[in-house]
Amino acid sequence: MRFFEYEAREIVKRAGIPVTRYGFARTAPEARRIAEEIGGPTVIKSQVLTGGRMKAGGVQFADTPEEAERHAATILELEINGHMPRGVLVDPRAQVKHEYYAGVVWDGIRKRPVMLFSDMGGIDIEEVAEGHPDHVGRGHFSNLLPLSDYRAKQTIAQVGVTGSPLTRITPILTRLARLFVENDMTLAEINPLGELEDGSFVALDAHMDMENEARPRQKALLAELGVRDEETRQAREPTEFELAGEAVDAMDHRGVAGNVTEFDGNLGLVIGAGGGSLTLFDAVRKYGGRPANYCEIGGNPSVAKACGLAKLVLSKPGVERIAVMMSIVSNTRVDIVARGVIKACLELGMDPAEKIAIFRIPGAWEEEGFKILDRYGVEYADRSVSLHEAARRAVEKIQGTAASDGDAGPEGAAADGQARTGAGPDSFRQTTAEVGSEKEV
Amino acid sequence: MSILISEQTTFIVQGITGREAVNLTRECLDYGKGARVVGGVTPGRLGREVHGVPVFDTVAQAVEDHGEAIDGSVVTVPPAFTKDAVFEAIENGIGLVVIVTERIPRRDVAEMVELATLRGARIIGPNCLGVIVPDEVKMGGIGGPARDAAKAYTPGPVGVISRSGGMTTEMSSTLSAAGLGQSTAVSIGGDAIIGSTYAELMPLFEADDHTRAIVIYTEPGGRMEAELARWVLENDSRLPIVAFMAGRFMDEMPGMSFGHAGTIVEGKEDTATEKIARLAEAGITVAEEISQIPGLIRERLEAGSGSAAGAGSAAGAGS
């Protein structure tokens, strides 16, 4: 989960890293008050969970509190990549002598956290790593042994930084590394880390990403920052349809019937499990199908949950039919899913034989499942029909014509099955995960 | 032959009294030649039995009862307690830990892996279904109940490594149906940090005479595929590899997580497109569909052996 800049700066501050005398404002008059307190030129920055703020006009410079108020009013109304700002950050415009980069990420290959440091701050670290590899220092550190300052010192010295900057940045990078571990971050980044005219250092911007799995044990920090449980903080806000999917999954604790993601197509998908869903979604698009959604069933959900998920997908506007498909199941029961999806059709006054384009779930309790499907005339397939073949048949049925050999190619399929991200691939900041691992391993 | 486990392997189940663990224990006891499940651990449940397996409060008690070192442990305790359970297993001399639990924060996994490395132990998972040696033994829920596992897995020359537990079975079943059995199938787990990656298991398969080809299932996210490609190039592996990559659609949706916790595109290097290119550079064949895998394996086996012998033994492998 991602943090807003004003939250990330608060986290940095708590770790004992110097920050500017910034303030967070939800209204333009508040921004003016903060600018008055700062008493000099300021920067007004939109607080959105997306990148490209500068380009979109979400960062403005002000010389007076009045100007700060005017800019804040404009920025607060400015949508960036589909995101409305939560507020603005009012920052003193610092006299910066030099900009550095300090970050910590996980290295999945070395299986350790790694500190990253560069004397070329203010730009994306991935760009620096590509164009100026000798300007990126890296230092892996242990999870079991206490972290000592020399690790940070070595990392900084790698890029040739010495003298006062070396001794002053060392504790900052060490603290950043500690907060990364202690707060279960997947990314902790200060960029730029500014060296001021008087030789002191201050975090001018910060990015933090916390691992979702760790949210339960980071409750105290999240509560103090005012992050509510229902804020997913994913790449985009969940849609109503997706929230309804979460509600289905929360009906009881048996298994999973959720992780619903909304798309624009006409073929509803009731699919599983993790890897099976990924494979099936690709397969539907490969054959020119337009999925209405992504989802995952697994871990043997109850009939009620399978039914709830199928109902949700069947009721989605634009959905003509659903395809119920999974990789071979060993824990989830075929008959339970079959019962769930048939019940969903019946409760919505629909004919299962017509609405279910195909049912392809082989494995545990399949004989019982297939018997039920037979009774309602639903077309089903066992393991002799591959995942791709099942997907092809579903697409063929919904297109109402023989889809010939069906292969529309990934390009053709992509245009139609476009995800409702509301944001292009470049519209939010990508993390710098594992940026250095490649050359080191 | 096999890697990691054999019918001789002794193991315990930590968290054995949980619903899923009770089923898993039954499945392992029933499958193949019957696993040697020598104990289970659930704190406070000393003296109970699960399908005839004695339950202990601590791993130390299980080891003492067994009278000698225990080879492995299947860990099925809730995420908040997993790290402690794995530390307990490793510090009591257990050399192979299969972690079934999902949703464990990376920091905990990294600590477990670091301790395992210090002690010379190996971790499979987390968020995995375990290891199966067809018709012989399985350690974990892989393949499900013995009857279902027997339908999908058959002995033979193909090593299977998969980031998805369910797809391990789907791919093995497809191979079996085509007469290509498996030497060992390993569900390595779907998380961003796991105990054993493709590249870390390759030397084991390389050393196993019965393994003659490898099939892997991969997803976007992480750099494990790049690591494998590099390993193959550097080690001049004798084993042809066929890969299947799911989640290609995710390339258009950076930052969104699907399928498994580790399946998220965070940068260009993580994308399916990039990974496919890396694998291809290392001579790894990437299948478009799972149904193509047996044919591609056969081709590679025949090309590799350069004679009818390769084809003959591959075809005969399923028998």
Short mmCIF file of C-alpha atoms in Angstrom, two decimals, chain A residues 93-387:
data_model
loop_
_atom_site.label_atom_id
_atom_site.label_comp_id
_atom_site.label_asym_id
_atom_site.label_seq_id
_atom_site.Cartn_x
_atom_site.Cartn_y
_atom_site.Cartn_z
CA ARG A 93 11.55 26.60 -1.02
CA ALA A 94 14.95 25.56 0.23
CA GLN A 95 18.27 26.83 -1.10
CA VAL A 96 19.70 23.53 -2.22
CA LYS A 97 23.40 23.12 -2.96
CA HIS A 98 23.20 19.54 -4.17
CA GLU A 99 20.60 16.79 -4.51
CA TYR A 100 21.24 13.16 -3.51
CA TYR A 101 19.15 10.00 -3.60
CA ALA A 102 18.69 7.57 -0.70
CA GLY A 103 16.48 4.47 -0.89
CA VAL A 104 15.88 0.96 0.43
CA VAL A 105 14.16 -1.91 -1.41
CA TRP A 106 14.03 -5.71 -1.27
CA ASP A 107 16.26 -7.85 -3.45
CA GLY A 108 14.21 -10.98 -4.14
CA ILE A 109 17.21 -12.90 -5.44
CA ARG A 110 19.59 -12.18 -2.57
CA LYS A 111 16.53 -12.26 -0.27
CA ARG A 112 17.78 -9.27 1.66
CA PRO A 113 17.00 -5.58 1.85
CA VAL A 114 19.37 -3.39 -0.10
CA MET A 115 20.29 0.27 0.48
CA LEU A 116 20.64 2.37 -2.65
CA PHE A 117 22.47 5.65 -2.79
CA SER A 118 23.26 8.11 -5.54
CA ASP A 119 24.88 11.53 -5.78
CA MET A 120 22.52 12.20 -8.69
CA GLY A 121 19.28 12.95 -6.84
CA GLY A 122 16.02 14.42 -8.06
CA ILE A 123 15.59 12.02 -10.96
CA ASP A 124 14.33 8.46 -11.15
CA ILE A 125 16.91 6.06 -9.70
CA GLU A 126 16.19 3.56 -12.47
CA GLU A 127 17.30 6.17 -15.01
CA VAL A 128 20.48 6.79 -13.06
CA ALA A 129 21.18 3.07 -12.77
CA GLU A 130 20.79 2.69 -16.52
CA GLY A 131 22.64 5.78 -17.69
CA HIS A 132 25.20 6.26 -14.93
CA PRO A 133 25.73 2.94 -13.17
CA ASP A 134 28.86 4.23 -11.42
CA HIS A 135 26.68 6.79 -9.65
CA VAL A 136 24.62 4.17 -7.82
CA GLY A 137 25.90 2.59 -4.60
CA ARG A 138 24.34 -0.56 -3.20
CA GLY A 139 24.57 -2.24 0.18
CA HIS A 140 22.72 -5.40 1.17
CA PHE A 141 22.19 -5.93 4.87
CA SER A 142 21.21 -8.74 7.20
CA ASN A 143 17.76 -9.24 8.67
CA LEU A 144 19.09 -11.12 11.66
CA LEU A 145 22.13 -9.12 12.69
CA PRO A 146 21.86 -5.58 14.03
CA LEU A 147 22.38 -2.95 11.36
CA SER A 148 25.56 -0.97 11.89
CA ASP A 149 26.38 2.44 10.41
CA TYR A 150 29.36 1.22 8.38
CA ARG A 151 27.00 -0.52 5.94
CA ALA A 152 25.49 2.83 5.00
CA LYS A 153 28.91 4.48 4.97
CA GLN A 154 30.24 1.88 2.53
CA THR A 155 27.21 2.31 0.29
CA ILE A 156 27.63 6.10 0.15
CA ALA A 157 31.42 5.93 -0.31
CA GLN A 158 30.92 3.63 -3.33
CA VAL A 159 29.95 6.61 -5.47
CA GLY A 160 32.90 8.69 -4.30
CA VAL A 161 31.15 10.84 -1.70
CA THR A 162 33.56 11.83 1.07
CA GLY A 163 34.18 14.60 3.61
CA SER A 164 31.33 16.16 5.54
CA PRO A 165 28.55 14.85 3.25
CA LEU A 166 29.70 11.25 3.90
CA THR A 167 29.59 11.59 7.68
CA ARG A 168 26.34 13.54 7.61
CA ILE A 169 24.44 11.23 5.25
CA THR A 170 25.56 7.99 6.92
CA PRO A 171 23.14 8.20 9.89
CA ILE A 172 20.32 9.28 7.55
CA LEU A 173 20.71 6.22 5.33
CA THR A 174 21.03 3.94 8.37
CA ARG A 175 17.81 5.36 9.82
CA LEU A 176 16.05 4.96 6.49
CA ALA A 177 17.15 1.31 6.38
CA ARG A 178 15.87 0.73 9.92
CA LEU A 179 12.51 2.33 9.26
CA PHE A 180 12.22 0.25 6.09
CA VAL A 181 12.59 -2.97 8.07
CA GLU A 182 10.69 -1.95 11.19
CA ASN A 183 7.70 -0.60 9.27
CA ASP A 184 7.52 -3.50 6.79
CA MET A 185 8.07 -1.27 3.77
CA THR A 186 8.66 -2.56 0.26
CA LEU A 187 10.02 0.83 -0.76
CA ALA A 188 11.45 3.66 1.34
CA GLU A 189 12.92 6.47 -0.67
CA ILE A 190 14.12 10.02 -0.04
CA ASN A 191 14.49 11.75 -3.37
CA PRO A 192 15.86 14.30 -3.38
CA LEU A 193 17.86 14.35 -0.21
CA GLY A 194 18.98 17.97 -0.24
CA GLU A 195 22.28 19.41 0.91
CA LEU A 196 21.58 22.99 2.02
CA GLU A 197 23.93 25.96 1.79
CA ASP A 198 24.95 25.53 5.43
CA GLY A 199 26.03 21.94 4.79
CA SER A 200 23.07 20.32 6.56
CA PHE A 201 20.87 17.68 4.94
CA VAL A 202 17.12 17.52 4.67
CA ALA A 203 14.57 15.19 3.06
CA LEU A 204 12.87 17.21 0.30
CA ASP A 205 10.53 14.46 -0.86
CA ALA A 206 9.80 10.90 0.28
CA HIS A 207 8.07 7.81 -1.10
CA MET A 208 6.93 4.91 1.03
CA ASP A 209 5.23 1.67 0.14
CA MET A 210 4.14 -0.77 2.86
CA GLU A 211 3.58 -4.47 2.33
CA ASN A 212 -0.15 -5.28 2.45
CA GLU A 213 0.48 -8.50 4.37
CA ALA A 214 2.05 -6.49 7.18
CA ARG A 215 -0.86 -4.11 7.68
CA PRO A 216 -2.28 -6.04 10.64
CA ARG A 217 0.92 -5.65 12.63
CA GLN A 218 1.46 -2.02 11.59
CA LYS A 219 -1.96 -1.00 12.88
CA ALA A 220 -0.55 1.48 15.40
CA LEU A 221 1.44 3.42 12.81
CA LEU A 222 -1.43 3.42 10.33
CA ALA A 223 -3.85 4.65 13.00
CA GLU A 224 -1.50 7.48 13.96
CA LEU A 225 -1.20 8.51 10.32
CA GLY A 226 -4.99 8.36 9.99
CA VAL A 227 -5.02 5.61 7.34
CA ARG A 228 -8.37 3.83 7.53
CA ASP A 229 -8.69 0.04 7.17
CA GLU A 230 -10.86 0.34 4.07
CA GLU A 231 -8.29 2.38 2.17
CA THR A 232 -6.68 -0.16 -0.14
CA ARG A 233 -4.14 2.32 -1.55
CA GLN A 234 -3.66 0.19 -4.64
CA ALA A 235 -2.64 1.47 -8.07
CA ARG A 236 -6.20 2.65 -8.51
CA GLU A 237 -9.24 2.99 -6.26
CA PRO A 238 -11.51 -0.09 -6.18
CA THR A 239 -14.72 0.21 -8.23
CA GLU A 240 -18.16 -0.46 -6.76
CA PHE A 241 -18.14 -3.83 -8.48
CA GLU A 242 -14.82 -4.68 -6.86
CA LEU A 243 -16.02 -3.58 -3.44
CA ALA A 244 -19.06 -5.84 -3.88
CA GLY A 245 -16.63 -8.64 -4.70
CA GLU A 246 -14.78 -8.03 -1.45
CA ALA A 247 -18.08 -8.19 0.41
CA VAL A 248 -18.81 -11.60 -1.15
CA ASP A 249 -15.41 -12.89 -0.09
CA ALA A 250 -15.96 -11.59 3.45
CA MET A 251 -19.30 -13.47 3.81
CA ASP A 252 -17.56 -16.29 5.65
CA HIS A 253 -14.03 -17.49 6.29
CA ARG A 254 -14.17 -20.61 4.15
CA GLY A 255 -11.88 -20.38 1.15
CA VAL A 256 -11.57 -17.53 -1.31
CA ALA A 257 -14.06 -16.28 -3.88
CA GLY A 258 -12.85 -12.80 -4.57
CA ASN A 259 -9.92 -10.68 -5.68
CA VAL A 260 -12.34 -9.29 -8.24
CA THR A 261 -11.03 -6.78 -10.77
CA GLU A 262 -13.36 -5.01 -13.15
CA PHE A 263 -12.92 -4.98 -16.92
CA ASP A 264 -15.21 -3.79 -19.71
CA GLY A 265 -16.07 -6.98 -21.60
CA ASN A 266 -19.15 -9.15 -22.06
CA LEU A 267 -17.80 -12.52 -20.84
CA GLY A 268 -18.05 -12.87 -17.07
CA LEU A 269 -15.32 -15.00 -15.51
CA VAL A 270 -15.72 -17.21 -12.46
CA ILE A 271 -12.20 -18.58 -12.42
CA GLY A 272 -9.43 -19.92 -10.18
CA ALA A 273 -7.10 -20.51 -8.57
CA GLY A 274 -4.16 -18.03 -8.51
CA GLY A 275 -2.12 -19.38 -11.41
CA GLY A 276 -5.19 -20.82 -13.12
CA SER A 277 -6.88 -17.41 -13.16
CA LEU A 278 -3.85 -15.75 -14.74
CA THR A 279 -3.64 -18.48 -17.37
CA LEU A 280 -7.37 -18.39 -18.13
CA PHE A 281 -7.55 -14.61 -18.39
CA ASP A 282 -4.71 -14.65 -20.91
CA ALA A 283 -6.39 -17.52 -22.76
CA VAL A 284 -9.73 -15.71 -23.10
CA ARG A 285 -8.00 -12.67 -24.55
CA LYS A 286 -5.81 -14.76 -26.80
CA TYR A 287 -8.94 -16.09 -28.49
CA GLY A 288 -10.42 -12.64 -28.92
CA GLY A 289 -12.71 -12.77 -25.90
CA ARG A 290 -13.51 -9.70 -23.83
CA PRO A 291 -13.47 -10.48 -20.11
CA ALA A 292 -15.86 -8.54 -17.89
CA ASN A 293 -13.76 -9.23 -14.84
CA TYR A 294 -10.87 -11.03 -13.23
CA CYS A 295 -11.35 -13.08 -10.05
CA GLU A 296 -10.00 -15.99 -8.04
CA ILE A 297 -11.67 -18.96 -6.41
CA GLY A 298 -9.64 -21.23 -4.18
CA GLY A 299 -9.26 -22.95 -0.84
CA ASN A 300 -12.68 -24.61 -1.03
CA PRO A 301 -15.17 -21.77 -0.60
CA SER A 302 -18.74 -22.37 0.58
CA VAL A 303 -21.66 -22.76 -1.85
CA ALA A 304 -22.91 -19.37 -0.65
CA LYS A 305 -19.67 -17.67 -1.58
CA ALA A 306 -19.39 -19.32 -5.00
CA CYS A 307 -23.04 -18.37 -5.57
CA GLY A 308 -22.46 -14.80 -4.41
CA LEU A 309 -19.50 -14.35 -6.75
CA ALA A 310 -21.37 -15.84 -9.74
CA LYS A 311 -24.39 -13.62 -9.01
CA LEU A 312 -22.23 -10.54 -8.85
CA VAL A 313 -20.62 -11.33 -12.20
CA LEU A 314 -23.91 -12.35 -13.84
CA SER A 315 -25.56 -9.10 -12.73
CA LYS A 316 -22.79 -6.90 -14.05
CA PRO A 317 -24.13 -4.68 -16.86
CA GLY A 318 -22.95 -5.90 -20.24
CA VAL A 319 -22.26 -9.48 -19.14
CA GLU A 320 -23.90 -11.89 -21.57
CA ARG A 321 -22.58 -15.18 -20.24
CA ILE A 322 -20.14 -16.51 -17.71
CA ALA A 323 -17.38 -19.06 -18.03
CA VAL A 324 -16.63 -21.13 -14.92
CA MET A 325 -13.11 -22.48 -15.21
CA MET A 326 -10.28 -23.55 -12.93
CA SER A 327 -7.05 -25.49 -13.11
CA ILE A 328 -7.35 -29.00 -11.63
CA VAL A 329 -8.57 -28.62 -8.06
CA SER A 330 -7.47 -30.73 -5.12
CA ASN A 331 -8.80 -28.72 -2.20
CA THR A 332 -11.72 -26.79 -3.70
CA ARG A 333 -14.63 -29.15 -4.47
CA VAL A 334 -16.01 -29.26 -8.01
CA ASP A 335 -19.56 -30.05 -6.82
CA ILE A 336 -19.63 -27.08 -4.45
CA VAL A 337 -18.66 -24.61 -7.17
CA ALA A 338 -21.14 -26.25 -9.56
CA ARG A 339 -23.92 -25.88 -6.99
CA GLY A 340 -22.96 -22.27 -6.32
CA VAL A 341 -23.01 -21.11 -9.93
CA ILE A 342 -26.24 -22.97 -10.78
CA LYS A 343 -27.92 -21.54 -7.71
CA ALA A 344 -26.82 -18.06 -8.80
CA CYS A 345 -28.44 -18.50 -12.23
CA LEU A 346 -31.67 -19.83 -10.78
CA GLU A 347 -31.96 -17.12 -8.17
CA LEU A 348 -31.56 -14.50 -10.89
CA GLY A 349 -34.22 -16.23 -13.01
CA MET A 350 -31.67 -17.28 -15.61
CA ASP A 351 -31.23 -20.63 -17.36
CA PRO A 352 -27.89 -22.17 -16.29
CA ALA A 353 -27.59 -24.01 -19.62
CA GLU A 354 -27.77 -20.73 -21.49
CA LYS A 355 -25.87 -18.45 -19.13
CA ILE A 356 -22.93 -20.71 -18.34
CA ALA A 357 -20.89 -20.83 -21.53
CA ILE A 358 -18.67 -23.59 -20.16
CA PHE A 359 -17.79 -25.23 -16.87
CA ARG A 360 -14.25 -26.59 -16.79
CA ILE A 361 -13.21 -27.57 -13.30
CA PRO A 362 -11.68 -31.04 -12.99
CA GLY A 363 -10.49 -32.61 -9.76
CA ALA A 364 -11.87 -33.31 -6.31
CA TRP A 365 -15.54 -34.42 -6.32
CA GLU A 366 -15.82 -33.99 -10.08
CA GLU A 367 -18.22 -36.91 -10.59
CA GLU A 368 -20.69 -35.31 -8.19
CA GLY A 369 -20.21 -31.93 -9.82
CA PHE A 370 -20.66 -33.21 -13.36
CA LYS A 371 -23.88 -34.99 -12.31
CA ILE A 372 -25.36 -31.70 -11.12
CA LEU A 373 -24.28 -29.93 -14.31
CA ASP A 374 -25.84 -32.72 -16.41
CA ARG A 375 -29.15 -32.18 -14.65
CA TYR A 376 -29.23 -28.52 -15.73
CA GLY A 377 -27.85 -29.12 -19.21
CA VAL A 378 -24.68 -27.09 -18.62
CA GLU A 379 -21.77 -27.80 -20.97
CA TYR A 380 -18.80 -29.01 -18.94
CA ALA A 381 -15.33 -30.38 -19.55
CA ASP A 382 -12.91 -32.56 -17.64
CA ARG A 383 -9.11 -32.42 -17.55
CA SER A 384 -8.79 -33.76 -21.08
CA VAL A 385 -9.90 -30.30 -22.25
CA SER A 386 -7.05 -27.83 -21.68
CA LEU A 387 -7.55 -24.46 -20.00
#
